[in-house]
C-alpha positions as a printed Julia matrix, in Angstrom:
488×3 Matrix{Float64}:
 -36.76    6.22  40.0
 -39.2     5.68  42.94
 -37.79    8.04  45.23
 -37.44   10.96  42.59
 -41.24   10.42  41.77
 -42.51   10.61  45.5
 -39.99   13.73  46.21
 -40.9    15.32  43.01
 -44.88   14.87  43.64
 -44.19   16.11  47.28
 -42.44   19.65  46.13
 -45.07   20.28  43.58
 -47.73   19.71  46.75
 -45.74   21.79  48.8
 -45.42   24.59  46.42
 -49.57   24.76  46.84
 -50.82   25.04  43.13
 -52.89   22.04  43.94
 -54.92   23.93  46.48
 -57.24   26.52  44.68
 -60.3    25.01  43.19
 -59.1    26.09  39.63
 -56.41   23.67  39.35
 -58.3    20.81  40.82
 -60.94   21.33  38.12
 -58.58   22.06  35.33
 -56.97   18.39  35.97
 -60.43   16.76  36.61
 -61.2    18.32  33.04
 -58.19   16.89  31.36
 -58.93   13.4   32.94
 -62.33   13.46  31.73
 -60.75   14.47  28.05
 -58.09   11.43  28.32
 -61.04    9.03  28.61
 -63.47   10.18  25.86
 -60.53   10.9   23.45
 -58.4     7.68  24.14
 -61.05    5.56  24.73
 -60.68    3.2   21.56
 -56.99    3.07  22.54
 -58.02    1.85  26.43
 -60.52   -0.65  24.62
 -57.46   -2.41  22.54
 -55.27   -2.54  25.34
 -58.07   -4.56  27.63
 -58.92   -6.53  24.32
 -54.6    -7.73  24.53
 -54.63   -7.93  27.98
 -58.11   -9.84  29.21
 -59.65  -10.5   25.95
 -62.47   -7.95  27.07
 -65.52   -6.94  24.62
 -65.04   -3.82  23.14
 -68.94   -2.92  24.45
 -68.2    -4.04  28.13
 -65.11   -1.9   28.82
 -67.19    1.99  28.64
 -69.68    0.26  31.12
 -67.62   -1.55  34.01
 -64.94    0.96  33.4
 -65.22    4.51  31.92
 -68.95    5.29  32.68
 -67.54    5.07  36.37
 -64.43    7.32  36.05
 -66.78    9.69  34.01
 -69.47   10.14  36.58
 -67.16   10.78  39.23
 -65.1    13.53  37.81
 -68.43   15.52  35.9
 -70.03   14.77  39.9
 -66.59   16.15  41.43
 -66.68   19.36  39.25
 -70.27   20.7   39.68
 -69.44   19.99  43.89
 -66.17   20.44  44.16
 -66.83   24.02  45.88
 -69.25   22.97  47.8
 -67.08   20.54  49.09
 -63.94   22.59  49.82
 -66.16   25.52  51.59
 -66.15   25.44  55.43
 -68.97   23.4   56.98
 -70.25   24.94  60.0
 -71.36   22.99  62.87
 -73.97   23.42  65.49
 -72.48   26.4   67.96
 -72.73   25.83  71.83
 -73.12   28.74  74.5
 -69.24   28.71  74.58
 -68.86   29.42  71.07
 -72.36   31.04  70.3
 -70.4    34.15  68.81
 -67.6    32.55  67.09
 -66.69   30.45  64.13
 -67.02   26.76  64.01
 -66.71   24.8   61.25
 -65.04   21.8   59.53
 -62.74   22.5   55.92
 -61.29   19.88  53.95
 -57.67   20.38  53.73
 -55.37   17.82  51.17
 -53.61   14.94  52.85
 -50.29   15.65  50.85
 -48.92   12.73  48.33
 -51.14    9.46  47.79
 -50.0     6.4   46.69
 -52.59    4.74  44.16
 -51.8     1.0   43.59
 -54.13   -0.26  41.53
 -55.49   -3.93  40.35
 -55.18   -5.48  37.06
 -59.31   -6.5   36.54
 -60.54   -3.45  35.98
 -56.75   -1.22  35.47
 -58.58    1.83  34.82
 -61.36    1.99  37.22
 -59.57    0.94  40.2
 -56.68    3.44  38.87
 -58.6     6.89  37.88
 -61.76    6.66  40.5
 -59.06    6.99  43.54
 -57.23    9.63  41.16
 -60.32   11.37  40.88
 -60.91   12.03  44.17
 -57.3    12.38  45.51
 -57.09   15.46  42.47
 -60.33   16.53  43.97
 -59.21   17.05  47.77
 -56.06   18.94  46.53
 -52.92   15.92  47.1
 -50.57   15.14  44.9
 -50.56   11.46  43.71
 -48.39    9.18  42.54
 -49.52    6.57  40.34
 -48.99    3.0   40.88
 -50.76    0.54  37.58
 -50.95   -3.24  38.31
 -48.0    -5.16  36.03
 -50.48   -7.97  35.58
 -52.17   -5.44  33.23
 -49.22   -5.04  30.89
 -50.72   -3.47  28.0
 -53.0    -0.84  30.09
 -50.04    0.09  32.46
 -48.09    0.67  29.45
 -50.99    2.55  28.03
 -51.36    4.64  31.26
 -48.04    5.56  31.86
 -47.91    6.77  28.04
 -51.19    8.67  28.39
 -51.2    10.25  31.87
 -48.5    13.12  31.23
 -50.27   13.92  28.06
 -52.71   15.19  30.22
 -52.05   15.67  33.68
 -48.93   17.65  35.59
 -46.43   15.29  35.46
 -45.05   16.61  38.95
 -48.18   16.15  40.7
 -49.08   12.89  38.95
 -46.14   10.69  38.08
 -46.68    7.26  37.23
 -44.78    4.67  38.51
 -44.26    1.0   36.19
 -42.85   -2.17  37.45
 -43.17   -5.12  39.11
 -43.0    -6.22  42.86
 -39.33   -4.42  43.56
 -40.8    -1.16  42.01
 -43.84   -1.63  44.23
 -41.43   -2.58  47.38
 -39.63    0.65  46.73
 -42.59    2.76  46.52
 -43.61    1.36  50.23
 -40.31    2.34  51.95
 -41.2     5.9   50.85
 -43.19    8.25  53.09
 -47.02    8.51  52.04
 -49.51   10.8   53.31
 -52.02    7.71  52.62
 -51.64    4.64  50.22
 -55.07    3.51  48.31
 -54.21   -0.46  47.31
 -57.06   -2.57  45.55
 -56.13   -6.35  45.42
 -56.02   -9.2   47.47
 -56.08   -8.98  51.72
 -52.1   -10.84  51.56
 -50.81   -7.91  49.86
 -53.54   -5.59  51.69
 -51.82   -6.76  54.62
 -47.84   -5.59  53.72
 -49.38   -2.8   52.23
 -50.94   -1.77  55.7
 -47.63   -3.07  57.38
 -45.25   -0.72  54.88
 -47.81    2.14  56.08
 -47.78    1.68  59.32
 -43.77    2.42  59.39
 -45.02    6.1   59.06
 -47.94    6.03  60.17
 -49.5     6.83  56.57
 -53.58    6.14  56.69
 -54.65    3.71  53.97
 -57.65    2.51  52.2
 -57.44   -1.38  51.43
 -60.0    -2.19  48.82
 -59.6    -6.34  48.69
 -62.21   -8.62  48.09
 -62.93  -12.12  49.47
 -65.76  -14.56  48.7
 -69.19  -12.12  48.57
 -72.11  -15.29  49.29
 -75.17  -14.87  47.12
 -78.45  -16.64  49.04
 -81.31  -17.77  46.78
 -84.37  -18.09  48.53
 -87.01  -20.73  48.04
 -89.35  -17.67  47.94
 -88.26  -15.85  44.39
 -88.04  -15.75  40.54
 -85.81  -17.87  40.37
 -85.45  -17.82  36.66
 -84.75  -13.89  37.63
 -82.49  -14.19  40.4
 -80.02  -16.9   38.27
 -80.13  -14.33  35.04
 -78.95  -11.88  37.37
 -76.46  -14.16  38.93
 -75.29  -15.26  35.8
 -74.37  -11.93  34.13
 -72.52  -10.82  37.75
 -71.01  -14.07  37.72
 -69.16  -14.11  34.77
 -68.98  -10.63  33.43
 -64.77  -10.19  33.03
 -64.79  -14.03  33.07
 -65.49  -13.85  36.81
 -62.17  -11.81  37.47
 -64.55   -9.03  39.66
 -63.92   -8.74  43.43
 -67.87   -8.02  43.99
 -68.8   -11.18  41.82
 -70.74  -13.57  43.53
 -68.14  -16.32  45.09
 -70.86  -19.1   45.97
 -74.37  -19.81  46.19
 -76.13  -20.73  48.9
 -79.24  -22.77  48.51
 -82.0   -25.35  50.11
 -81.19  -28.78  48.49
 -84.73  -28.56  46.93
 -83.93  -25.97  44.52
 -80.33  -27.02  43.67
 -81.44  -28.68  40.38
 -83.65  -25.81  39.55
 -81.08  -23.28  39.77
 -78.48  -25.26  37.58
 -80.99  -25.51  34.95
 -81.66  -21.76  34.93
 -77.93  -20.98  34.82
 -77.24  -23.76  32.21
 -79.99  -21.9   30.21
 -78.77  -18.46  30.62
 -75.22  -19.33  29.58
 -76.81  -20.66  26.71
 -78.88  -17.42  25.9
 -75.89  -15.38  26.8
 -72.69  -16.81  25.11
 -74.41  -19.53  22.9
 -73.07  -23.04  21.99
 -69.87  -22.55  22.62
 -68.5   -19.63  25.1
 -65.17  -19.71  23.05
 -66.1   -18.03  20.56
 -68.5   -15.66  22.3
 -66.96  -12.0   21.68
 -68.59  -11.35  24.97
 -66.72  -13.89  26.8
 -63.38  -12.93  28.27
 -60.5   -14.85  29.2
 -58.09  -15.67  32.54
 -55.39  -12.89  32.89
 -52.63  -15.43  32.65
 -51.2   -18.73  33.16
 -50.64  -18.47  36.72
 -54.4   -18.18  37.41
 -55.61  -20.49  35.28
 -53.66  -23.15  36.6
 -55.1   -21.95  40.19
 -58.65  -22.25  38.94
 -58.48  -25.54  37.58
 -56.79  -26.53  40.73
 -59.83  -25.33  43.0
 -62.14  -27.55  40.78
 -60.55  -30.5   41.15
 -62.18  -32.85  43.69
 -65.87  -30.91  42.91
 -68.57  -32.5   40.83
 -69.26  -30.38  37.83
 -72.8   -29.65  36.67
 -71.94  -27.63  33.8
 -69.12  -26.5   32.02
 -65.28  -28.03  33.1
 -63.86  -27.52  29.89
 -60.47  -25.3   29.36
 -57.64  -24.6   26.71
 -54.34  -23.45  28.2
 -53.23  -22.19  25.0
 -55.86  -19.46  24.95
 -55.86  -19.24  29.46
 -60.15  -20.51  29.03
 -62.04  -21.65  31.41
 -65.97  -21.82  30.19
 -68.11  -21.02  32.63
 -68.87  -23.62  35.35
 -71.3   -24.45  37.98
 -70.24  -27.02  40.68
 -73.26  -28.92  42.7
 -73.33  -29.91  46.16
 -70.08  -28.04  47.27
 -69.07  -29.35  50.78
 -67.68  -26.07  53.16
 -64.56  -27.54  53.62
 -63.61  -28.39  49.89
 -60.45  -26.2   48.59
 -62.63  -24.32  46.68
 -64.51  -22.42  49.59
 -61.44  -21.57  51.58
 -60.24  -18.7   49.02
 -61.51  -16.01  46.61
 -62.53  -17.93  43.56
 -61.92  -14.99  41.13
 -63.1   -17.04  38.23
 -65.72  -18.43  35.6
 -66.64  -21.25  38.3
 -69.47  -20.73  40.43
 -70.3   -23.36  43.56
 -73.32  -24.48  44.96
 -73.25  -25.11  48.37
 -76.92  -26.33  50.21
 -78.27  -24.86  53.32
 -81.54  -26.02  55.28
 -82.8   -22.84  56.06
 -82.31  -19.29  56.52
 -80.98  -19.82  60.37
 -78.23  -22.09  58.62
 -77.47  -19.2   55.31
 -76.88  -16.95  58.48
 -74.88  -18.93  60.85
 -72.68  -20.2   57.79
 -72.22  -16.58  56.18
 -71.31  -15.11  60.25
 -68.84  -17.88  60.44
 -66.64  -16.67  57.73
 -64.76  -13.4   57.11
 -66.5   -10.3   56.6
 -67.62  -10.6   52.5
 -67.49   -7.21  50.61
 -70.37   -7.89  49.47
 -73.45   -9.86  50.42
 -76.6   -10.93  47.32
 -79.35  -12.14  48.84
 -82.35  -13.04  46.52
 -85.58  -13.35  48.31
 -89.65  -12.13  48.23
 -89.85  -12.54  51.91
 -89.35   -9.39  53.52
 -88.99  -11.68  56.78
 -85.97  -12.94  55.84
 -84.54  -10.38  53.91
 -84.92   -8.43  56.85
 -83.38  -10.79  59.18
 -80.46  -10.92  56.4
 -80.01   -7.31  56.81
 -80.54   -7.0   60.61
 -77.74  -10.49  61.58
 -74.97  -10.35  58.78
 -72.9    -8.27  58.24
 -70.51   -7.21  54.79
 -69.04   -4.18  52.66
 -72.31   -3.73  51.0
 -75.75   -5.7   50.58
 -77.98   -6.07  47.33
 -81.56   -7.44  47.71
 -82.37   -9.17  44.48
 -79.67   -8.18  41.97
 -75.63   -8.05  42.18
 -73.06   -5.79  41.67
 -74.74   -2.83  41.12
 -74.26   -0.99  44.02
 -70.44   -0.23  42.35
 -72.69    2.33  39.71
 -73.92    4.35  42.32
 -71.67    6.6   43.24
 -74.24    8.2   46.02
 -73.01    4.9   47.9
 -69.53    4.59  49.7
 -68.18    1.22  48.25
 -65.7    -0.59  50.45
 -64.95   -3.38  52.54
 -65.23   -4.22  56.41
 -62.7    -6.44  58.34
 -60.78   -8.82  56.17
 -62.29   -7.43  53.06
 -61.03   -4.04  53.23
 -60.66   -0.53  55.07
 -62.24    2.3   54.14
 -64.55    3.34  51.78
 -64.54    5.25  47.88
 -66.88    6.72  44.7
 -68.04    9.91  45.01
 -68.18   12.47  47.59
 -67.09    9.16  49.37
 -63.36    9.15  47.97
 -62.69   12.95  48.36
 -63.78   12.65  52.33
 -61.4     9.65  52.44
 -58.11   11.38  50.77
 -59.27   14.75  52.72
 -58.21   16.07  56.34
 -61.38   17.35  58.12
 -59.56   20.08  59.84
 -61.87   21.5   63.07
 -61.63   25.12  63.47
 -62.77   27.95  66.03
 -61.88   30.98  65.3
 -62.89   33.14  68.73
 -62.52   37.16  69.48
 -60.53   38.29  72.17
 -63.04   40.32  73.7
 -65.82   38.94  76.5
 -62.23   37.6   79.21
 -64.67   37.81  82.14
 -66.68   34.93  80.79
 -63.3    33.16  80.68
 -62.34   33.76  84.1
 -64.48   31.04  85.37
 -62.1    28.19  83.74
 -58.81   30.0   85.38
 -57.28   29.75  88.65
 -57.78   29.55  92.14
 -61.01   27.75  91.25
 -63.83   28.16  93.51
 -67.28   26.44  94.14
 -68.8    29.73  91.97
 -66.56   29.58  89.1
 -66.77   25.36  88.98
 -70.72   26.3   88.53
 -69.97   28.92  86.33
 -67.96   26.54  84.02
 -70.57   23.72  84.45
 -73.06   26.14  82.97
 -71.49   27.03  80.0
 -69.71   23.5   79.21
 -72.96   21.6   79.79
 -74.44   19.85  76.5
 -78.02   21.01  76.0
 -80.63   19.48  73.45
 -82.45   22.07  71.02
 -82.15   24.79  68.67
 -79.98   27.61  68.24
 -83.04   29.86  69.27
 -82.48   28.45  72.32
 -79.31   28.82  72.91
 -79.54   32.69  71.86
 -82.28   32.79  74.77
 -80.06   31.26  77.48
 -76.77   33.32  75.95
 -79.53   36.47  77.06
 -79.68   35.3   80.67
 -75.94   35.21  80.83
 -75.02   38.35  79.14
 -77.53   39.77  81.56
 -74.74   39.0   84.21
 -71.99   40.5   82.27
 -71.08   44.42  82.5
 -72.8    46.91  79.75
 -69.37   47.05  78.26
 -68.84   43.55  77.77
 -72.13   43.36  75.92
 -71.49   46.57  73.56
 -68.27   44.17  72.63
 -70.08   41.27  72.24
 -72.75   42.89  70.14
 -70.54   45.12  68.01
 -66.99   43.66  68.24
């Protein structure tokens, strides 16, 4: 079943109807009608499978896959037109340019948080640059991978776009097959076989993973601000985001100060009792709510603690006075519970943030230029917000991506058809002015080395210029070379 979709997804790309801009906007125009016609359907199958609010699922997922294909179709020619580059003496009368040529067949493994988003935005741009792609949903997900696999040839060519159900064999199979370049979102274990699977055929990939993003709050800030803010990044998707802030770090003076404005938010936000919030989500399954309550154990709890296996909920909680080597700061939390850990100072935020893998992304709440600054200039992470959180995934203007153990590669936007796209390099030159290529042939002498020299030498300014300097040469050349030159 694997095999037959990859081979059938590579003859459609090889027959070459993906290539013309036509098709790729005739498919990016179906997508775009599969999510605003099926959208109540996508809502009830999030609602089954996460317990998701029917008013959060068009915001963290289908305003996203929206954007990007109505972007994608007012640039997409723009995009697939040859970019020139700047022309040196040597190529002063030719053509130079870059053009973005299709990779062949993707593989698109996607995550069970957000099964749509982290499905359709790599689609999006992988129908943009002109592959085929085959179409991996997470399992986790059950009732949107059903949904998707049911929905997807209602819209899309089937040959180009097969989707692909199952579990961890079905995934294992997909892997032996040759890939033109996998896109996997998940965790940086599985990022790591992916990467290993590619590397058998030397397939590119983009690893979109996650880790534990740090979120400093300053002694200098609204703090009743900067924990609102917190709070709704926190546990939007009951925590289950990869860019949701992992941990706080804090000065011991404001520990109690931020608990309180969390405690109160929580309160403004899901009321009394979190349970029976219709904003409040639950854990995907049993497996990871027995994780989570097994990271809390040993912590002191300042708010929250409370769960019901029966329904997988965890309301949200805040531990105080985390200690960096408690269980709980060694992995991804991808949860409802939020840790405080102190810090003395901004030299100790940095030094403890440097210490650690790469985060995708890094919060940092401050009114201190100084040290946001110094935040910017001596960490480093996927991306960086200054006084809000997870934002930076709605911008599609910004490449969104991970660095070092939180991922490879980068995606939204523009961003994801350069990534599934082969910048191909191209000079086209005449046959005409061979004297000014005699210089580069043998027997060299010390008058052709200078000759060479002259015309490979890199040389700052405009093209004015180098029209002025191409006059001196052709000055050298024979009346008849010029007329060529001139007049082809």
């Amino acid at each position: 079943m694997e095999k037959q979709a990859v081979d059938g997804a590579r003859r459609a790309f090889n027959s070459g109807r993906s290539r013309p801009l036509q098709y790729r906007k005739q498919q990016l125009s179906a997508l775009l009608r599969l999510i605003r016609e099926r959208q109540a359907e996508i809502v009830s199958a999030l609602k089954r499978d996460i317990s998701r609010s029917e008013f959060d699922t068009p915001i963290f997922e289908l305003i996203g896959i929206e954007n990007d294909i109505k972007l994608a179709e007012r640039n997409l020619a723009d995009w697939m037109a040859p970019q020139p580059v700047k022309k040196t003496l040597l190529t002063i009368t030719d053509d130079v340019y870059i053009k973005a040529e299709p990779l062949g067949v993707v593989l698109i493994i996607g995550a069970w948080n957000y099964p749509w988003s982290l499905t359709l935005r790599p689609l999006v741009g992988a129908i943009a640059a002109g592959n085929a792609a085959v179409v991996k949903p997470s399992e986790v997900s059950k009732s949107s991978a059903s949904l998707l696999k049911e929905l997807l040839p209602q819209y899309l060519d089937t040959e180009m776009y097969p989707v692909v159900t199952g579990g961890v064999p079905e995934t294992q199979e997909l892997l032996k097959q040759r890939f033109d370049h996998i896109f996997y979102t998940g965790n940086s274990t599985v990022g790591k076989l992916v990467m290993e699977a590619a590397a058998r055929h030397l397939a590119p990939v983009t690893l979109e993973l996650g880790g534990k993003s740090p979120c400093y709050i300053d002694k200098d800030c609204d703090i009743a601000v900067a924990c609102r803010r917190i709070t709704w990044g926190k546990f939007a998707n009951c925590g289950q985001t990869c860019i949701a802030p992992d941990y706080i770090l804090c000065h011991p003076n404001i520990q109690h100060r931020v608990i309180e404005e969390i405690r109160q938010t929580l309160l403004e936000f899901y009321g009394e009792d979190p349970k029976t919030s219709p904003d409040y989500g639950r854990i995907i399954n049993q497996h990871h709510f027995d994780r989570l309550l097994a990271l809390i154990e040993g912590c002191t709890v300042a708010v929250g603690g409370e769960s019901d296996k029966s329904q997988c909920y965890i309301t949200p909680t805040i531990l105080k006075d985390v200690l960096p080597h408690a269980r709980i700061m060694q992995e991804e939390i991808f949860g409802p519970v939020l840790p405080i850990v102190t810090a003395g100072d901004v030299n100790e935020v940095i030094r403890f943030i440097n210490e650690r893998p790469k985060p995708l992304a890094l919060y940092v709440f401050s009114s201190n230029k100084k040290v946001v600054r110094r935040m910017l200039n001596e960490t480093t992470s996927g991306g960086v917000l200054v006084n809000d959180v997870m934002v930076h995934y709605t911008i599609n203007a910004l490449p969104f991506g991970g660095v070092g153990n939180s991922g490879v590669g980068r995606y939204h936007g523009k961003h994801t058809f350069d990534q599934l796209s082969h910048h191909r390099a191209c000079l086209i030159k005449s046959l005409a002015m061979e004297r000014l290529n005699m210089a580069r042939y043998p027997p060299m002498t010390p008058s052709r080395l200078r000759t060479s020299m002259f015309f490979l030498r890199s040389r700052s300014g405009s093209c004015d210029q180098a029209l002025r300097a191409w006059a001196v040469v052709s000055s050298l050349l024979r009346y008849s070379d010029i007329i060529v030159i001139c007049f082809g």
